[in-house]
Amino acid sequence: MSWQSYVDDHLMCLTEEGNQLSAAAIIGHDGSVWAQSDTFPQFKPEEITAIMKDFDEPGSLAPTGLYLGGTKYMVIQGEPNAVIRGKKGSGGVTIKKSNQALLIGIYEEPMPPGQCNVVVERLGDYLIDQGL
């Protein structure tokens, strides 16, 4: 299966409730794009570097916020070394770290944050189980 189909068929799919992420991507730990939706923002390499640093040093993003494509998200609860979650207005972002990649899902209302978490983290857990 291509990385693009993981984005298209698993991250950008409709949920049972009929909601969908507004953007999604799978990005290597080095910042290389493996696959992304057409709507995913153009990000800066230093934004990915800062996200990777927060996985190594949980809490490092909290004082400054999480930036993705120039958009600032307030960092909210996550799981050290596994998940970073951010909030901006009625939307937000979930970032799940697998062995080799970051799975990023961005959502807006009417999708609730918990649905975004489930979509992104379920695929992330699957990839971890596959050794990816």
Short mmCIF file of C-alpha atoms in Angstrom, two decimals:
data_model
loop_
_atom_site.label_atom_id
_atom_site.label_comp_id
_atom_site.label_asym_id
_atom_site.label_seq_id
_atom_site.Cartn_x
_atom_site.Cartn_y
_atom_site.Cartn_z
CA MET A 1 0.00 0.00 0.00
CA SER A 2 1.37 3.43 -0.86
CA TRP A 3 1.77 6.09 1.81
CA GLN A 4 -0.67 8.28 -0.14
CA SER A 5 -3.39 5.66 0.22
CA TYR A 6 -2.85 5.62 4.00
CA VAL A 7 -3.57 9.38 3.98
CA ASP A 8 -6.49 9.16 1.51
CA ASP A 9 -8.15 5.98 2.79
CA HIS A 10 -7.42 6.09 6.53
CA LEU A 11 -6.72 9.65 7.64
CA MET A 12 -8.99 11.59 5.26
CA CYS A 13 -11.85 9.07 5.39
CA LEU A 14 -15.31 9.92 6.70
CA THR A 15 -15.91 8.86 10.29
CA GLU A 16 -19.01 6.90 11.31
CA GLU A 17 -20.44 10.26 12.40
CA GLY A 18 -19.88 11.70 8.91
CA ASN A 19 -16.98 13.98 9.85
CA GLN A 20 -13.60 14.26 8.15
CA LEU A 21 -10.20 15.75 8.95
CA SER A 22 -9.57 19.03 7.15
CA ALA A 23 -5.96 18.02 6.36
CA ALA A 24 -3.57 15.15 7.04
CA ALA A 25 -0.02 14.04 6.34
CA ILE A 26 2.57 11.39 7.05
CA ILE A 27 5.99 12.97 7.50
CA GLY A 28 9.31 11.26 8.19
CA HIS A 29 11.16 12.09 11.40
CA ASP A 30 13.61 14.04 9.19
CA GLY A 31 10.80 16.29 7.89
CA SER A 32 10.45 14.59 4.50
CA VAL A 33 6.85 14.35 3.26
CA TRP A 34 5.81 10.74 2.66
CA ALA A 35 2.23 11.65 1.73
CA GLN A 36 -0.24 14.46 2.37
CA SER A 37 -3.70 15.67 1.54
CA ASP A 38 -4.06 18.52 -0.96
CA THR A 39 -5.20 20.73 1.92
CA PHE A 40 -2.16 20.14 4.17
CA PRO A 41 -0.35 23.42 4.94
CA GLN A 42 3.13 24.17 3.62
CA PHE A 43 5.22 23.78 6.76
CA LYS A 44 8.73 24.92 7.62
CA PRO A 45 11.47 22.37 8.46
CA GLU A 46 12.03 24.06 11.84
CA GLU A 47 8.38 23.39 12.75
CA ILE A 48 8.96 19.63 12.36
CA THR A 49 12.27 19.92 14.24
CA ALA A 50 10.44 21.59 17.16
CA ILE A 51 7.75 18.87 17.15
CA MET A 52 10.42 16.13 17.17
CA LYS A 53 12.18 17.91 20.05
CA ASP A 54 8.93 17.89 22.05
CA PHE A 55 8.72 14.12 21.67
CA ASP A 56 12.27 13.87 23.09
CA GLU A 57 11.71 16.60 25.70
CA PRO A 58 7.97 16.61 26.54
CA GLY A 59 6.73 20.09 27.37
CA SER A 60 9.28 21.98 25.26
CA LEU A 61 6.51 23.31 22.96
CA ALA A 62 4.17 24.41 25.75
CA PRO A 63 5.72 27.87 26.37
CA THR A 64 5.83 28.88 22.68
CA GLY A 65 3.00 26.86 21.17
CA LEU A 66 3.06 24.35 18.34
CA TYR A 67 3.47 25.82 14.86
CA LEU A 68 2.43 24.04 11.68
CA GLY A 69 2.32 25.89 8.39
CA GLY A 70 2.73 29.14 10.30
CA THR A 71 -0.45 28.47 12.31
CA LYS A 72 0.02 28.52 16.07
CA TYR A 73 -1.73 25.88 18.18
CA MET A 74 -1.92 25.90 21.97
CA VAL A 75 -0.44 22.61 23.22
CA ILE A 76 -2.95 20.61 25.25
CA GLN A 77 -2.73 17.21 26.92
CA GLY A 78 -0.86 14.53 25.04
CA GLU A 79 1.11 11.40 25.81
CA PRO A 80 4.86 11.85 26.32
CA ASN A 81 6.87 10.30 23.46
CA ALA A 82 3.65 9.23 21.68
CA VAL A 83 1.11 12.00 20.98
CA ILE A 84 1.07 15.80 20.86
CA ARG A 85 -2.28 17.59 20.68
CA GLY A 86 -2.89 21.22 19.85
CA LYS A 87 -5.94 23.48 19.85
CA LYS A 88 -6.76 26.64 17.90
CA GLY A 89 -10.25 28.09 18.15
CA SER A 90 -12.82 25.44 17.21
CA GLY A 91 -10.19 23.22 15.57
CA GLY A 92 -6.88 21.63 16.34
CA VAL A 93 -4.22 19.09 15.51
CA THR A 94 -3.22 15.60 16.63
CA ILE A 95 0.32 14.33 15.97
CA LYS A 96 1.13 10.66 16.58
CA LYS A 97 4.74 9.49 16.46
CA SER A 98 5.45 6.05 15.01
CA ASN A 99 8.88 4.41 14.78
CA GLN A 100 9.72 6.22 11.52
CA ALA A 101 7.10 8.90 10.90
CA LEU A 102 4.75 11.53 12.27
CA LEU A 103 1.05 11.15 11.47
CA ILE A 104 -0.61 14.56 11.52
CA GLY A 105 -4.33 15.24 11.44
CA ILE A 106 -5.85 18.72 11.42
CA TYR A 107 -9.55 19.17 12.20
CA GLU A 108 -12.18 21.90 12.29
CA GLU A 109 -15.73 21.91 13.62
CA PRO A 110 -18.00 19.98 13.44
CA MET A 111 -15.39 17.24 14.06
CA PRO A 112 -14.74 16.97 17.80
CA PRO A 113 -11.14 16.64 19.05
CA GLY A 114 -11.70 13.09 20.28
CA GLN A 115 -12.65 11.89 16.78
CA CYS A 116 -9.48 13.38 15.33
CA ASN A 117 -7.46 11.65 18.06
CA VAL A 118 -9.05 8.28 17.26
CA VAL A 119 -8.48 8.59 13.48
CA VAL A 120 -4.82 9.62 13.78
CA GLU A 121 -3.82 7.44 16.74
CA ARG A 122 -5.49 4.28 15.42
CA LEU A 123 -3.45 4.43 12.20
CA GLY A 124 -0.33 5.34 14.19
CA ASP A 125 -0.77 2.33 16.47
CA TYR A 126 -1.24 0.09 13.41
CA LEU A 127 1.98 1.38 11.82
CA ILE A 128 3.87 0.88 15.09
CA ASP A 129 2.57 -2.71 15.21
CA GLN A 130 3.93 -3.14 11.65
CA GLY A 131 7.35 -1.88 12.77
CA LEU A 132 7.01 1.38 10.83
#
